[in-house]
mmCIF file of C-alpha atoms and ligand atoms in Angstrom:
data_model
loop_
_atom_site.group_PDB
_atom_site.id
_atom_site.type_symbol
_atom_site.label_atom_id
_atom_site.label_comp_id
_atom_site.label_asym_id
_atom_site.label_seq_id
_atom_site.Cartn_x
_atom_site.Cartn_y
_atom_site.Cartn_z
ATOM 1 C CA MET A 207 0.000 0.000 0.000
ATOM 2 C CA ALA A 208 1.129 3.576 -0.682
ATOM 3 C CA ILE A 209 1.355 6.139 2.139
ATOM 4 C CA CYS A 210 -0.300 9.550 1.902
ATOM 5 C CA VAL A 211 2.261 12.391 2.083
ATOM 6 C CA ASN A 212 -0.300 14.524 3.897
ATOM 7 C CA CYS A 213 -1.940 12.388 6.598
ATOM 8 C CA GLU A 214 0.229 9.228 6.396
ATOM 9 C CA GLU A 215 -2.827 7.035 5.832
ATOM 10 C CA GLU A 216 -2.462 4.085 3.525
ATOM 11 C CA TYR A 217 -4.151 4.320 0.162
ATOM 12 C CA ASN A 218 -4.488 2.242 -2.973
ATOM 13 C CA ASP A 219 -1.342 1.652 -5.055
ATOM 14 C CA LYS A 220 -3.413 2.204 -8.199
ATOM 15 C CA ARG A 221 -3.883 5.790 -7.075
ATOM 16 C CA LEU A 222 -0.095 6.198 -6.741
ATOM 17 C CA ALA A 223 0.272 4.720 -10.245
ATOM 18 C CA LEU A 224 -1.995 7.538 -11.478
ATOM 19 C CA GLY A 225 0.458 10.058 -10.028
ATOM 20 C CA TYR A 226 -1.355 10.968 -6.795
ATOM 21 C CA SER A 227 0.824 11.145 -3.664
ATOM 22 C CA THR A 228 -2.142 11.704 -1.326
ATOM 23 C CA CYS A 229 -5.022 9.509 -0.167
ATOM 24 C CA LEU A 230 -8.499 9.959 -1.593
ATOM 25 C CA ASP A 231 -9.640 12.210 1.303
ATOM 26 C CA CYS A 232 -6.627 14.533 1.066
ATOM 27 C CA GLY A 233 -6.839 14.557 -2.733
ATOM 28 C CA GLU A 234 -10.499 15.551 -2.502
ATOM 29 C CA ALA A 235 -9.723 18.370 -0.058
ATOM 30 C CA GLU A 236 -6.932 19.604 -2.338
ATOM 31 C CA ALA A 237 -9.227 19.453 -5.373
ATOM 32 C CA GLN A 238 -11.849 21.512 -3.545
ATOM 33 C CA GLY A 239 -9.204 24.153 -2.827
ATOM 34 C CA ILE A 240 -8.174 24.265 -6.491
ATOM 35 C CA ILE A 241 -11.823 24.512 -7.579
ATOM 36 C CA ALA A 242 -12.426 27.367 -5.120
ATOM 37 C CA ALA A 243 -9.318 29.215 -6.335
ATOM 38 C CA ARG A 244 -10.308 28.799 -9.986
ATOM 39 C CA THR A 245 -13.866 29.943 -9.276
ATOM 40 C CA HIS A 246 -12.536 32.988 -7.418
ATOM 41 C CA ALA A 247 -10.193 33.855 -10.306
ATOM 42 C CA LYS A 248 -13.022 33.459 -12.837
ATOM 43 C CA LEU A 249 -15.367 35.662 -10.829
ATOM 44 C CA CYS A 250 -12.652 38.327 -10.529
ATOM 45 C CA GLU A 251 -12.168 38.126 -14.302
ATOM 46 C CA MET A 252 -15.911 38.527 -14.893
ATOM 47 C CA THR A 253 -16.349 41.446 -12.503
ATOM 48 C CA PRO A 254 -16.498 44.738 -14.420
ATOM 49 C CA TYR A 255 -13.554 47.021 -13.788
ATOM 50 C CA VAL A 256 -14.564 50.106 -11.798
ATOM 51 C CA SER A 257 -13.528 53.189 -13.717
ATOM 52 C CA GLY A 258 -14.441 56.756 -14.640
ATOM 53 C CA SER A 259 -17.122 58.474 -12.581
ATOM 54 C CA LEU A 260 -17.470 55.460 -10.259
ATOM 55 C CA THR A 261 -13.972 56.026 -8.840
ATOM 56 C CA GLN A 262 -14.509 59.770 -8.591
ATOM 57 C CA PRO A 263 -18.187 60.297 -7.765
ATOM 58 C CA ASP A 264 -17.505 63.955 -6.942
ATOM 59 C CA ALA A 265 -16.683 64.531 -10.613
ATOM 60 C CA LEU A 266 -20.401 64.106 -11.325
ATOM 61 C CA PHE A 267 -21.071 67.427 -9.609
ATOM 62 C CA GLU A 268 -20.116 70.812 -10.984
ATOM 63 C CA VAL A 269 -19.946 71.999 -7.393
ATOM 64 C CA ARG A 270 -19.302 69.653 -4.511
ATOM 65 C CA PRO A 271 -21.969 69.787 -1.838
ATOM 66 C CA GLY A 272 -20.746 71.906 1.077
ATOM 67 C CA SER A 273 -17.784 73.419 -0.759
ATOM 68 C CA ILE A 274 -17.224 76.909 -2.144
ATOM 69 C CA ALA A 275 -18.499 77.302 -5.704
ATOM 70 C CA ARG A 276 -16.014 77.490 -8.564
ATOM 71 C CA SER A 277 -15.253 80.929 -9.950
ATOM 72 C CA LYS A 278 -17.217 80.312 -13.135
ATOM 73 C CA PRO A 279 -19.711 77.498 -13.289
ATOM 74 C CA LYS A 280 -19.980 75.804 -16.652
ATOM 75 C CA GLU A 281 -22.728 77.183 -18.810
ATOM 76 C CA PHE A 282 -24.603 74.677 -20.883
ATOM 77 C CA VAL A 283 -25.367 75.924 -24.393
ATOM 78 C CA VAL A 284 -28.092 74.354 -26.488
ATOM 79 C CA GLY A 285 -26.581 72.486 -29.420
ATOM 80 C CA GLU A 286 -23.130 72.270 -27.856
HETATM 81 ZN ZN1 LIG B 985 -4.291 11.697 3.249
#
């Protein structure tokens, strides 16, 4: 019988022949960790990157609430 490198439990030699150095329980735990890491990476990849006005919400306002007004507020012209 082969010995698990993690918990020192005996496990099937056929598993060692497949290239696994851990018992079925430890291998399962390791696999779950890999799955969780991959899922996390995928979700990070899929999350939209925060940019523009979301990083600087104050930029949405011509004048920040509670601050002194700018010398010349922007005038909006029709057709601009
Ligand atoms: Zn083990």
